Coordinates of C-alpha atoms and ligand atoms in Angstrom, one line a residue:
X1358 CA 33.5 -66.2 14.6
X1359 CA 34.9 -66.8 18.1
X1360 CA 32.6 -67.3 21.0
X1361 CA 31.6 -64.4 23.3
X1362 CA 34.4 -63.9 25.8
X1363 CA 33.9 -64.9 29.4
X1364 CA 35.6 -62.8 32.1
X1365 CA 36.3 -63.7 35.8
X1366 CA 34.3 -61.6 38.3
X1367 CA 36.7 -60.6 41.1
X1368 CA 37.2 -63.5 43.6
X1369 CA 33.8 -65.1 43.0
X1370 CA 34.9 -67.8 40.6
X1371 CA 32.1 -66.8 38.4
X1372 CA 32.8 -66.3 34.7
X1373 CA 30.5 -63.7 33.2
X1374 CA 30.0 -63.1 29.5
X1375 CA 31.6 -59.8 28.5
X1376 CA 28.2 -58.6 27.4
X1377 CA 25.6 -58.9 30.1
X1378 CA 21.8 -58.8 29.6
X1379 CA 20.3 -55.8 31.4
X1380 CA 16.7 -56.7 32.0
X1381 CA 15.4 -53.2 33.0
X1382 CA 13.8 -52.8 29.5
X1383 CA 11.8 -56.0 30.2
X1384 CA 10.0 -53.9 32.9
X1385 CA 9.0 -51.5 30.1
X1386 CA 11.3 -48.9 31.4
X1387 CA 12.3 -47.7 27.9
X1388 CA 8.9 -48.2 26.3
X1389 CA 6.5 -51.2 26.0
X1390 CA 8.0 -54.6 25.3
X1391 CA 5.8 -57.6 24.5
X1392 CA 6.3 -60.8 26.3
X1393 CA 7.1 -62.5 23.0
X1394 CA 9.9 -60.0 22.3
X1395 CA 11.2 -60.3 25.9
X1396 CA 11.3 -64.1 25.7
X1397 CA 12.9 -64.1 22.2
X1398 CA 15.5 -61.6 23.4
X1399 CA 16.5 -63.7 26.4
X1400 CA 16.6 -66.9 24.4
X1401 CA 18.6 -65.4 21.7
X1402 CA 21.0 -63.8 24.2
X1403 CA 21.7 -67.2 25.8
X1404 CA 22.1 -68.9 22.4
X1405 CA 24.7 -66.3 21.4
X1406 CA 26.7 -66.8 24.6
X1407 CA 25.3 -64.3 27.1
X1408 CA 25.2 -66.0 30.4
X1409 CA 24.6 -63.1 32.8
X1410 CA 21.1 -61.5 33.4
X1411 CA 20.5 -58.6 35.7
X1412 CA 17.2 -57.4 37.1
X1413 CA 15.7 -55.7 40.1
X1414 CA 12.3 -55.6 41.9
X1415 CA 12.4 -51.9 41.0
X1416 CA 12.3 -52.3 37.2
X1417 CA 8.8 -51.9 36.1
X1418 CA 7.5 -52.4 39.6
X1419 CA 8.5 -56.2 39.7
X1420 CA 7.6 -56.7 36.0
X1421 CA 11.2 -57.2 34.9
X1422 CA 11.8 -59.9 37.4
X1423 CA 8.6 -61.8 36.5
X1424 CA 9.2 -61.6 32.8
X1425 CA 12.9 -62.6 33.1
X1426 CA 12.0 -65.5 35.4
X1427 CA 9.4 -66.8 32.9
X1428 CA 11.8 -66.3 30.0
X1429 CA 14.7 -68.2 31.7
X1430 CA 12.4 -71.0 32.7
X1431 CA 11.0 -71.3 29.2
X1432 CA 14.6 -71.9 27.9
X1433 CA 14.7 -75.1 29.9
X1434 CA 18.5 -75.0 30.4
X1435 CA 20.3 -76.2 33.5
X1436 CA 20.4 -73.6 36.3
X1437 CA 24.2 -73.7 36.5
X1438 CA 24.5 -72.5 32.9
X1439 CA 23.3 -68.9 33.6
X1440 CA 24.0 -66.3 36.2
X1441 CA 21.3 -64.1 37.6
X1442 CA 21.6 -61.0 39.7
X1443 CA 18.8 -59.0 41.3
X1444 CA 18.7 -56.3 43.8
X1445 CA 17.2 -55.2 47.1
X1446 CA 16.4 -52.0 48.9
X1447 CA 14.9 -50.0 46.0
X1448 CA 11.2 -50.4 45.2
X1449 CA 8.7 -48.4 43.2
X1450 CA 7.3 -47.1 46.5
X1451 CA 10.7 -46.0 47.8
X1452 CA 13.9 -47.2 49.5
X1453 CA 14.2 -49.5 52.4
X1454 CA 17.6 -51.1 53.2
X1455 CA 16.5 -52.5 56.6
X1456 CA 17.5 -56.0 57.4
X1457 CA 13.9 -57.0 57.7
X1458 CA 12.9 -55.6 54.3
X1459 CA 15.9 -57.0 52.4
X1460 CA 15.4 -60.4 54.0
X1461 CA 11.8 -60.5 52.8
X1462 CA 12.8 -59.0 49.5
X1463 CA 14.9 -62.0 48.4
X1464 CA 12.1 -64.4 49.0
X1465 CA 9.7 -62.2 46.9
X1466 CA 12.4 -62.0 44.2
X1467 CA 13.0 -65.7 44.1
X1468 CA 9.3 -66.3 43.8
X1469 CA 9.0 -63.9 40.9
X1470 CA 12.1 -65.2 39.2
X1471 CA 11.0 -68.9 39.8
X1472 CA 14.5 -69.6 41.2
X1473 CA 15.9 -71.3 44.3
X1474 CA 18.8 -68.9 44.6
X1475 CA 20.3 -65.9 42.8
X1476 CA 24.0 -65.7 42.0
X1477 CA 24.3 -62.1 43.1
X1478 CA 22.1 -59.9 45.3
X1479 CA 23.0 -56.2 45.2
X1480 CA 21.9 -53.4 47.4
X1481 CA 20.3 -51.1 44.8
X1482 CA 21.4 -47.5 44.6
X1483 CA 22.8 -47.1 48.0
X1484 CA 23.3 -43.4 47.7
X1485 CA 19.6 -43.1 48.5
X1486 CA 20.1 -44.9 51.9
X1487 CA 22.3 -44.4 54.9
X1488 CA 25.7 -45.8 54.0
X1489 CA 26.3 -46.7 57.6
X1490 CA 23.1 -48.7 57.6
X1491 CA 24.3 -50.5 54.5
X1492 CA 27.6 -51.3 56.2
X1493 CA 26.2 -52.2 59.6
X1494 CA 22.8 -53.7 58.9
X1495 CA 22.1 -54.4 55.2
X1496 CA 25.3 -56.3 54.3
X1497 CA 25.2 -58.4 57.5
X1498 CA 21.6 -59.4 56.6
X1499 CA 22.8 -60.3 53.1
X1500 CA 25.6 -62.5 54.7
X1501 CA 22.9 -64.4 56.5
X1502 CA 21.1 -64.9 53.1
X1503 CA 24.4 -66.2 51.7
X1504 CA 24.7 -68.7 54.6
X1505 CA 21.1 -69.8 53.9
X1506 CA 22.0 -70.5 50.3
X1507 CA 19.5 -68.0 48.8
X1508 CA 22.3 -65.9 47.3
X1509 CA 25.8 -66.8 46.3
X1510 CA 27.4 -63.3 46.3
X1511 CA 26.8 -59.8 47.6
X1512 CA 27.0 -56.6 45.6
X1513 CA 26.3 -52.9 45.9
X1514 CA 25.2 -50.5 43.1
X1515 CA 25.1 -46.7 42.8
X1516 CA 25.8 -43.7 40.6
X1517 CA 28.3 -41.6 42.7
X1518 CA 31.6 -43.5 42.7
X1519 CA 32.4 -42.3 46.3
X1520 CA 29.8 -44.7 47.7
X1521 CA 31.8 -47.7 46.7
X1522 CA 35.0 -46.6 48.5
X1523 CA 32.9 -45.5 51.6
X1524 CA 31.4 -49.0 52.0
X1525 CA 34.4 -51.1 50.9
X1526 CA 36.7 -49.2 53.3
X1527 CA 34.4 -50.1 56.2
X1528 CA 33.4 -53.8 55.6
X1529 CA 35.7 -56.8 56.3
X1530 CA 37.6 -57.9 53.2
X1531 CA 35.6 -60.4 51.1
X1532 CA 32.3 -59.3 52.4
X1533 CA 31.2 -57.3 49.3
X1534 CA 32.0 -59.4 46.3
X1535 CA 30.9 -57.2 43.5
X1536 CA 30.1 -53.6 42.7
X1537 CA 27.8 -52.5 39.8
X1538 CA 28.5 -49.0 38.5
X1539 CA 26.5 -47.4 35.8
X1540 CA 27.0 -44.5 33.3
X1541 CA 30.6 -44.2 34.3
X1542 CA 32.3 -46.2 31.6
X1543 CA 30.9 -44.8 28.4
X1544 CA 32.4 -42.7 25.7
X1545 CA 30.9 -39.6 27.4
X1546 CA 32.0 -40.5 31.0
X1547 CA 34.8 -42.9 31.8
X1548 CA 35.4 -41.8 35.4
X1549 CA 35.1 -45.4 36.7
X1550 CA 38.5 -46.1 35.2
X1551 CA 40.3 -44.3 38.0
X1552 CA 38.6 -46.5 40.6
X1553 CA 39.5 -49.8 38.9
X1554 CA 43.0 -50.3 40.6
X1555 CA 41.4 -49.7 44.0
X1556 CA 38.6 -52.3 43.3
X1557 CA 41.2 -54.8 42.0
X1558 CA 43.2 -54.3 45.2
X1559 CA 40.1 -55.1 47.2
X1560 CA 39.4 -58.3 45.1
X1561 CA 36.0 -56.9 44.2
X1562 CA 34.4 -57.8 40.8
X1563 CA 33.3 -55.0 38.6
X1564 CA 30.2 -54.8 36.5
X1565 CA 29.7 -51.7 34.4
X1566 CA 26.2 -51.0 33.3
X1567 CA 24.7 -48.6 30.8
X1568 CA 27.4 -48.5 28.1
X1569 CA 24.9 -46.5 26.0
X1570 CA 24.5 -44.0 28.9
X1571 CA 20.8 -45.1 29.3
X1572 CA 20.0 -44.3 25.7
X1573 CA 22.1 -41.1 25.3
X1574 CA 24.5 -42.9 22.9
X1575 CA 21.7 -44.2 20.6
X1576 CA 20.3 -42.9 17.4
X1577 CA 16.8 -42.9 19.0
X1578 CA 18.0 -40.9 21.9
X1579 CA 17.2 -41.2 25.6
X1580 CA 13.8 -41.8 27.3
X1581 CA 11.8 -38.8 28.6
X1582 CA 12.9 -39.5 32.3
X1583 CA 16.6 -39.4 31.5
X1584 CA 18.3 -37.2 34.2
X1585 CA 21.1 -35.8 31.9
X1586 CA 21.3 -32.0 31.4
X1587 CA 19.8 -30.6 28.1
X1588 CA 23.4 -29.8 27.2
X1589 CA 24.6 -33.4 27.6
X1590 CA 21.6 -34.7 25.8
X1591 CA 22.2 -32.3 22.9
X1592 CA 25.9 -33.2 22.6
X1593 CA 25.2 -36.9 22.5
X1594 CA 22.5 -36.4 19.9
X1595 CA 25.0 -34.4 17.8
X1596 CA 27.5 -37.2 18.2
X1597 CA 24.9 -39.8 17.1
X1598 CA 23.9 -37.7 14.1
X1599 CA 27.6 -37.3 13.2
X1600 CA 28.1 -41.0 13.3
X1601 CA 25.1 -41.7 11.2
X1602 CA 26.2 -39.2 8.5
X1603 CA 29.5 -41.0 8.4
X1604 CA 28.1 -44.5 8.1
X1605 CA 28.9 -45.4 11.7
X1606 CA 26.6 -46.7 14.5
X1607 CA 27.1 -44.8 17.7
X1608 CA 25.7 -47.7 19.8
X1609 CA 28.2 -50.1 18.4
X1610 CA 31.1 -47.8 19.0
X1611 CA 29.9 -47.2 22.5
X1612 CA 29.6 -50.9 23.3
X1613 CA 33.1 -51.5 21.9
X1614 CA 34.5 -48.6 24.0
X1615 CA 33.0 -50.1 27.2
X1616 CA 34.0 -53.7 26.4
X1617 CA 37.6 -52.8 25.7
X1618 CA 38.6 -52.6 29.3
X1619 CA 39.1 -56.1 30.6
X1620 CA 39.2 -55.1 34.2
X1621 CA 35.4 -54.8 33.8
X1622 CA 34.0 -58.3 34.0
X1623 CA 30.7 -57.6 32.2
X1624 CA 29.2 -54.7 30.4
X1625 CA 25.5 -54.7 31.1
X1626 CA 23.4 -53.4 28.3
X1627 CA 19.7 -53.1 28.4
X1628 CA 18.0 -55.0 25.5
X1629 CA 14.5 -55.5 24.4
X1630 CA 14.7 -57.1 21.0
X1631 CA 16.5 -59.8 19.1
X1632 CA 18.0 -57.2 16.8
X1633 CA 19.6 -55.4 19.8
X1634 CA 20.9 -58.6 21.2
X1635 CA 22.5 -59.6 17.9
X1636 CA 24.0 -56.2 17.3
X1637 CA 25.6 -56.0 20.7
X1638 CA 27.0 -59.5 20.6
X1639 CA 28.3 -58.8 17.1
X1640 CA 29.9 -55.6 18.4
X1641 CA 31.8 -57.6 21.0
X1642 CA 33.0 -60.3 18.6
X1643 CA 34.1 -57.7 16.1
X1644 CA 36.0 -55.9 18.8
X1645 CA 37.8 -59.1 19.8
X1646 CA 38.9 -59.6 16.2
X1647 CA 39.7 -56.1 15.0
X1648 CA 40.0 -53.9 18.0
X1649 CA 38.3 -50.5 18.6
X1650 CA 37.7 -48.0 15.8
X1651 CA 40.0 -45.5 17.5
X1652 CA 39.5 -42.8 14.8
X1653 CA 35.7 -42.8 15.2
X1654 CA 35.9 -42.8 19.0
X1655 CA 38.2 -39.8 19.0
X1656 CA 35.9 -37.9 16.7
X1657 CA 33.0 -38.6 19.0
X1658 CA 35.2 -37.6 22.0
X1659 CA 35.9 -34.3 20.2
X1660 CA 32.2 -33.6 19.8
X1661 CA 31.5 -34.5 23.4
X1662 CA 34.5 -32.5 24.8
X1663 CA 32.4 -29.7 26.4
X1664 CA 30.3 -32.3 28.4
X1665 CA 32.9 -34.9 29.0
X1666 CA 32.5 -36.7 32.4
X1667 CA 29.4 -34.6 33.1
X1668 CA 27.0 -36.5 35.4
X1669 CA 23.9 -35.7 37.4
X1670 CA 23.0 -35.7 41.1
X1671 CA 21.8 -38.9 42.6
X1672 CA 20.9 -39.8 46.2
X1673 CA 20.6 -38.1 49.5
X1674 CA 24.3 -37.7 50.1
X1675 CA 27.5 -37.6 48.2
X1676 CA 30.4 -39.1 50.1
Ligands
LIG1826 P1 21.9 -48.8 28.5 O1 23.0 -47.8 28.4 O2 22.3 -50.2 28.4 O3 20.8 -48.4 27.3 C1 19.7 -49.1 27.2 C2 18.9 -48.6 26.0 O4 19.6 -48.7 24.8 C3 17.6 -49.2 25.8 O5 16.6 -48.3 25.3 C4 17.9 -50.3 24.7 O6 16.7 -50.6 24.0 C5 18.8 -49.5 23.9 N1 19.8 -50.4 23.1 C6 20.4 -51.5 23.5 N2 21.1 -52.0 22.5 C7 21.0 -51.2 21.5 C8 21.6 -51.1 20.2 N3 22.4 -52.1 19.7 N4 21.2 -50.1 19.4 C9 20.4 -49.1 19.8 N5 19.8 -49.1 21.0 C10 20.1 -50.1 21.8 O7 21.1 -48.5 29.8 P2 20.4 -49.4 30.9 O8 19.4 -50.4 30.3 O9 19.9 -48.5 31.9 O10 21.6 -50.2 31.6 C11 21.8 -51.6 31.3 C12 21.4 -52.5 32.5 O11 22.3 -52.3 33.6 C13 20.0 -52.3 33.0 O12 19.0 -52.9 32.3 C14 20.1 -52.8 34.4 O13 20.1 -54.2 34.4 C15 21.6 -52.4 34.8 N6 21.6 -51.1 35.5 C16 21.7 -51.1 36.9 C17 21.7 -49.9 37.5 C18 21.7 -49.9 39.0 O14 21.8 -50.9 39.6 N7 21.6 -48.8 39.7 C19 21.6 -48.7 36.9 C20 21.6 -48.7 35.5 C21 21.6 -49.9 34.8

């Protein structure tokens, strides 16, 4: 079978694997994960062509960064063969997007990751901060980190899509290299699609996270803390049950749905086992060879119609 596809990330020159490794599960966010399983998942992901690994100091209160760092080191492969992104500004004890905090944060992250630099540093969930502080203080601080060689590219992440346009309309072109959106390019919510032409016109790379809507589009269902409404949870579980009855796997269909838009450079999926890594890579390769299962996707869309594009509030402001 063909190799996992690589896609260009905006103007960065980076080529990301279409499936990216979301390391939040390594912080035990979706349930406990042993270090053995974490190491095996990372090793297997790299072996199968995944070159992009995303984490944050927030995931598991720094556990994800530490475990990912150890796992990458244990692989013993040259640093230029994998791409690492982490984040700043969101911590288990709250948000702090001040220049001082994010400047200290990268040193702490590099220490935990056992790396000299990260490829991408992203301001984490900016809707919880002042967007004007992000524009006027946080991003300029990140530019200094870029000049110092601690980070190669700058990104912003968030749930409400309006935060991206707010910031990108106010920073000099080329300042923000990447946006990471989540839960907005899944079968149940594809609202990111409308923003893609704007992002392309700005030369900004697009990472889309949570193709399984943080567990909604799995047979197992979402974790306890999932913020979706009971109605959305129930509809997704009905869709998962329908797929199972018809011999289909909702997670595979959901991965393929998200991967099918090539304006998205990498679809970041959270993984905590070799089985999940292998399934998700196989889903991408199958998509490349045979295309989407349009019939199954439209059947799921029909079940999800009453909750289509339903999201949940996030942050201290909606812009
Ligand atoms: P996701 O939609 O990727 O779902 C992850 C869940 O699905 C986990 O429970 C995982 O074990 C399970 N899963 C993975 N593959 C599966 C398969 N083949 N079959 C069944 N279950 C499977 O949600 P996520 O982990 O929240 O998002 C992916 C990554 O994106 C995160 O790990 C993180 O790196 C990033 N992310 C960033 C932000 C942000 O910056 N604000 C927000 C969300 C996600």
